[in-house]
XYZ file of C-alpha atoms in Angstrom:
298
model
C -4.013 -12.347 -21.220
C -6.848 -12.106 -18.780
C -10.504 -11.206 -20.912
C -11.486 -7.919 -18.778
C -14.647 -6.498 -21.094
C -18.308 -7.928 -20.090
C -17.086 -9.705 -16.491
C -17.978 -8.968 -13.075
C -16.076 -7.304 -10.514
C -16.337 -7.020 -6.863
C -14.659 -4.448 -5.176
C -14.185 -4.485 -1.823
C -14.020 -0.635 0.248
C -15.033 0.478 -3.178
C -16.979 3.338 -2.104
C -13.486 5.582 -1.951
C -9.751 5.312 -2.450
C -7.957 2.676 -4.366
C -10.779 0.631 -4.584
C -12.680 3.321 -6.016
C -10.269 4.245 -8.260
C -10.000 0.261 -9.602
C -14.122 0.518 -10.037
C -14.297 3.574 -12.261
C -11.174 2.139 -14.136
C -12.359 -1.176 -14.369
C -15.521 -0.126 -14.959
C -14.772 2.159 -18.056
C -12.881 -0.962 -19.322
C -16.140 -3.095 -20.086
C -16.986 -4.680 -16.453
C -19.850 -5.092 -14.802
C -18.562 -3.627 -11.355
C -20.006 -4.154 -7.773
C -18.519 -2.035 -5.033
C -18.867 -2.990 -1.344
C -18.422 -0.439 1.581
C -19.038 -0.561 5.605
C -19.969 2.843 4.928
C -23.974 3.918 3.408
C -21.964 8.060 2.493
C -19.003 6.318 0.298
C -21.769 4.237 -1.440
C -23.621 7.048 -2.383
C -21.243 9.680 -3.458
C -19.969 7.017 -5.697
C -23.040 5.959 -7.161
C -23.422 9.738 -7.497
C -20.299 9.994 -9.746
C -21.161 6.828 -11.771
C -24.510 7.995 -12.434
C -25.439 8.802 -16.288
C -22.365 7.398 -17.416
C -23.418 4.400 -18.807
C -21.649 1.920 -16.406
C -23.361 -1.274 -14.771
C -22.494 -0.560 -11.030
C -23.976 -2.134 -7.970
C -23.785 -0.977 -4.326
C -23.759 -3.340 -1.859
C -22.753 -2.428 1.921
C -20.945 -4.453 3.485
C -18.791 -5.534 6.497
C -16.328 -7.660 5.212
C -15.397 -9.147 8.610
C -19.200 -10.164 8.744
C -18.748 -13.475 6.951
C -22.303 -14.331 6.484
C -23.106 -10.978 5.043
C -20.819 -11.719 2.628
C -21.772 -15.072 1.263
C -25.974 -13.238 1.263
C -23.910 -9.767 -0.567
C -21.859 -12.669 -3.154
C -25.550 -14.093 -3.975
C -27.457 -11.008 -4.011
C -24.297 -9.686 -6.828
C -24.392 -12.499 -8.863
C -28.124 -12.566 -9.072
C -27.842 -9.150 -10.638
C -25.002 -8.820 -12.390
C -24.219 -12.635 -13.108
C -20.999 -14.732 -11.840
C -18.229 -12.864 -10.406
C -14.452 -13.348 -12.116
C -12.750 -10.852 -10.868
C -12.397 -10.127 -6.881
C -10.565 -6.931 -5.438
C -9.923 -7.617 -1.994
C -8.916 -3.532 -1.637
C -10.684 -2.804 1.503
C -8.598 -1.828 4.711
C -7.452 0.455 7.582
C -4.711 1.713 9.677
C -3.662 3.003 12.826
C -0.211 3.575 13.643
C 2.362 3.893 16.774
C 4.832 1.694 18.597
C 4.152 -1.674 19.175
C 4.739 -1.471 22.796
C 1.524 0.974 23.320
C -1.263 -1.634 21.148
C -4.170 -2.679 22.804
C -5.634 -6.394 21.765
C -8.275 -4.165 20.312
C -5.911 -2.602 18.130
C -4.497 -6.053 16.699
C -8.168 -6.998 16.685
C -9.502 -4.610 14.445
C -6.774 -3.997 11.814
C -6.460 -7.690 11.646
C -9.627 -8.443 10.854
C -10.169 -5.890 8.456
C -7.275 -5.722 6.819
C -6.130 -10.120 6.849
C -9.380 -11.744 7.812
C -11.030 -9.510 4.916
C -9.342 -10.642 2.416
C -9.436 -14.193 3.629
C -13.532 -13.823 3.783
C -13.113 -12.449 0.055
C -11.113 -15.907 -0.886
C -13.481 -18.419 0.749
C -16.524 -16.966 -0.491
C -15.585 -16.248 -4.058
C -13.028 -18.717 -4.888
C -15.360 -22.105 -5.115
C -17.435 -20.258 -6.798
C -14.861 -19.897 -9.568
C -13.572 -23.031 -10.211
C -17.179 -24.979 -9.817
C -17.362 -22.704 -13.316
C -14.426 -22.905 -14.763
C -14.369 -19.958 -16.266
C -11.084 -18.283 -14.545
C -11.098 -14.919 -13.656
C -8.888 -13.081 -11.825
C -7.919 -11.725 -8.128
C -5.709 -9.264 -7.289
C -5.462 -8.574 -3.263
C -4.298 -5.177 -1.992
C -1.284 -5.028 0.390
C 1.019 -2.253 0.455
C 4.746 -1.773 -0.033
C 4.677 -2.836 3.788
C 4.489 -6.258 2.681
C 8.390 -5.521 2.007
C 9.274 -2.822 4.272
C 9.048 -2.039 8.050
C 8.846 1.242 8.860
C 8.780 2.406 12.720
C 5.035 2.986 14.581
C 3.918 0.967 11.520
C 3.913 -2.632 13.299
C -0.126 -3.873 13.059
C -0.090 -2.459 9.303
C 3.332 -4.275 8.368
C 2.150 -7.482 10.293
C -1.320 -7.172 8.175
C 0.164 -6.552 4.864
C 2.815 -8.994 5.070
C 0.294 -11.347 5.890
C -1.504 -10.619 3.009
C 1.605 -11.128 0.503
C 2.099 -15.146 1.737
C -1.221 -16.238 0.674
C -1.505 -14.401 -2.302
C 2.054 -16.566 -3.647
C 0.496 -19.434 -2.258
C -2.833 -18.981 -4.077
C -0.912 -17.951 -7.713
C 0.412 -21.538 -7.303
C -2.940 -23.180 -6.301
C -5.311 -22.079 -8.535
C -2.822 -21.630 -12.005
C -4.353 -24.880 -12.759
C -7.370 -23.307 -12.740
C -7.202 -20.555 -15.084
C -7.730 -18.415 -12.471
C -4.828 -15.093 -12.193
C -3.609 -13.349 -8.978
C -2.253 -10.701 -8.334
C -0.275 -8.832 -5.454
C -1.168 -4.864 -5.603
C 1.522 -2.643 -2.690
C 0.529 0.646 -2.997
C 2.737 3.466 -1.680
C 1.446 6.768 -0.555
C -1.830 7.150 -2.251
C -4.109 10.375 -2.149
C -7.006 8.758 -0.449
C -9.349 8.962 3.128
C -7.564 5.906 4.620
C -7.028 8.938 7.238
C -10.659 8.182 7.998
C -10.701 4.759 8.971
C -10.846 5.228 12.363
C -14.739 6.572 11.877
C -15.143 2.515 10.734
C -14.033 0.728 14.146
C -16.541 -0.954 15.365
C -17.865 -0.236 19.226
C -16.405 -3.714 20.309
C -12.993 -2.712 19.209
C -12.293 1.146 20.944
C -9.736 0.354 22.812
C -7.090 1.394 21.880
C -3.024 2.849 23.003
C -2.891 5.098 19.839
C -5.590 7.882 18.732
C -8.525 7.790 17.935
C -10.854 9.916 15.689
C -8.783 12.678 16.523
C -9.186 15.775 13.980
C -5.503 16.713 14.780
C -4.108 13.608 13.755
C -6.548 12.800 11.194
C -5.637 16.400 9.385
C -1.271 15.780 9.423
C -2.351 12.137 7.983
C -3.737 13.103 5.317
C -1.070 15.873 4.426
C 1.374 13.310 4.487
C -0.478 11.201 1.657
C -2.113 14.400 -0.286
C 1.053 13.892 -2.023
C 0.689 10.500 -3.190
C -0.804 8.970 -6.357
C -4.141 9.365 -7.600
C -6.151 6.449 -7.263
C -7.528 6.266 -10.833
C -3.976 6.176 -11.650
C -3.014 3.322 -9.537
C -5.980 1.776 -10.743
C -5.033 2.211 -14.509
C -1.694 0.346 -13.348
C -3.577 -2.611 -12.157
C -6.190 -2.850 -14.735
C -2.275 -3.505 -16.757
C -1.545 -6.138 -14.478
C -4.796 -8.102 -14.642
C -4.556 -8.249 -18.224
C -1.001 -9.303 -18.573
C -1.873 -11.759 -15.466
C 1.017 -10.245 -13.171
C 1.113 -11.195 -10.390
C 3.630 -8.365 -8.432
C 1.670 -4.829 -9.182
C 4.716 -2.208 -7.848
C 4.224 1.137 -9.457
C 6.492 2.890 -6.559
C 9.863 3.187 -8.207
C 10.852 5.432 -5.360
C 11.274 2.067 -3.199
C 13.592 0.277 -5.796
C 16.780 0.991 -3.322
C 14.826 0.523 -0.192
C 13.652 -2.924 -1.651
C 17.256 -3.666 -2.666
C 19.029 -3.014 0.512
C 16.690 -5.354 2.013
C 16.855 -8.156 -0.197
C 20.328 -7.723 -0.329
C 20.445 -8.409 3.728
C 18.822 -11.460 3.202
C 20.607 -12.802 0.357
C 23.787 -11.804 2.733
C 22.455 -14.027 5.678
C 21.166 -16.767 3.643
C 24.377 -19.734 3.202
C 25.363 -20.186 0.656
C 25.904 -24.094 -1.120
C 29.452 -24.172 -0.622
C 29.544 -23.807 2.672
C 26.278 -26.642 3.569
C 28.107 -29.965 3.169
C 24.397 -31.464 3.652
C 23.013 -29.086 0.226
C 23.620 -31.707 -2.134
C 21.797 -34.727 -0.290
C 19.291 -32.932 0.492
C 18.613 -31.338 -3.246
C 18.825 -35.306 -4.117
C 15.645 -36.075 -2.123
C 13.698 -33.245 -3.605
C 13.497 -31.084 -1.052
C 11.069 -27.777 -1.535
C 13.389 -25.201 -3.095
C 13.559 -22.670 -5.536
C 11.786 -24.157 -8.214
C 8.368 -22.763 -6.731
C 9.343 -19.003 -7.359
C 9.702 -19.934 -10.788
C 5.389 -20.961 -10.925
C 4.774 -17.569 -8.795
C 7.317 -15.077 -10.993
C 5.635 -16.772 -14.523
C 1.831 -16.335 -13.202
């Protein structure tokens, strides 16, 4: 079990949404909680909601892309609330349409939020943890795109399942360590992801989709009005850390989607009887199965 009470957490985008959700949650749970946002509003209005109730909460904005602001925002945490052990890498954005119509700036910005974030998150934080040796826990947020590509979704899906390979990688890397991961793929969540365009940066405006189009920005957020609250997702994931879970999949509604896919791949993948080579080459060792069975137990 993973020790959640009297520990530090740093939330990343935790000014709304999921990550806001994970910092009342986790919060109410006994940790000392830091939440990071691009945006000075979302930092506010949730220092608004946390205020008189007790809680140890920190605002810190941030651009997570901006990797020297991060290391100066990791000190000036720590300094104040003492070492961080558990890191939500939650922040990110979308923009969606056919691949054909993206714009570098399009790859550009999603990228770097939503991959390069989370890869800022790891190098600053990580070290950190195991020159302590105190584990702790980090559970990055993908989406059930990691899995499943959905048309117009193509920047998002290449993000997400970006997000999922390092996260197995790092379970593996740092059991050793103490130190838990976790994979979070939301589904539709009731959140203002439907404002992320209002976050890209000046550099980055070019773009073959929309941009912060009131239109488009209204029918988003209809779609996921309808999705799970984010304290509720959150309350889901506080589970997860503590049981030191490593899949967090709370969207039962993609249990056949996942299966037909899986199933295609198990389909296309040979199988030993017909590989006259399978043998010889499970005799030398070669890198197998026996790795999912470190990622499934962390």
């Amino acid at each position: 079990m993973t020790r959640i009470a009297g520990r530090t957490a740093f939330i990343t985008g935790g000014g709304s949404g999921v990550a806001l959700g994970q910092a009342k949650v986790f919060a109410q749970a006994g940790c000392k909680v830091a939440i990071a946002d691009i945006r000075q509003d979302h930092l506010d209005e949730a220092l608004a909601w946390f205020d008189g109730r007790g809680h140890e909460v920190m605002a810190v904005k941030l651009d997570i892309t901006d990797r020297a602001a991060y290391a100066r925002a990791a000190d000036a945490v720590e300094a104040q609330l003492g070492p961080v052990e558990l890191l939500f890498n939650t922040a990110g954005v979308s923009i969606f349409g056919p691949l054909q119509n993206a714009t570098y700036d399009d790859w550009d910005w999603q990228l770097d939020v939503n991959l390069r974030g989370v890869i800022n998150g790891i190098q600053t934080f990580v070290p950190r943890m195991i020159e302590r040796g105190k584990g702790g826990h980090i559970v990055n947020t993908a989406s059930m795109s990691a899995f499943v590509a959905l048309k117009g979704t193509g920047i998002y899906c290449t993000s997400k399942m970006a997000i999922r390979g390092p996260s197995e990688c790092l379970a593996l890397d740092l059991a050793d360590h103490g130190i838990g991961v976790s994979l979070l793929c939301p589904g539709a969540v009731n959140t203002n992801i439907h404002e992320a365009v209002l976050t890209r940066p000046a550099h980055l405006q070019d773009t073959g989709y929309y941009g912060a189009d009131p239109v488009v920005m209204a029918h988003l957020k209809q779609v996921i009005a309808v999705g799970m609250e984010p304290e509720v997702l959150a309350r889901y994931v506080l589970e997860g850390v503590e049981a030191n879970q490593f899949y967090i999949l709370p969207y039962p509604e993609f249990r056949g989607t996942l299966e037909e896919v899986h199933q295609q791949v198990l389909a296309a993948l040979a199988k030993p009887e017909d590989d006259p080579d399978y043998g010889k080459r499970v005799a030398h060792g070669v890198p197998g199965g026996e790795r999912r069975e470190k990622v499934n137990s962390a």
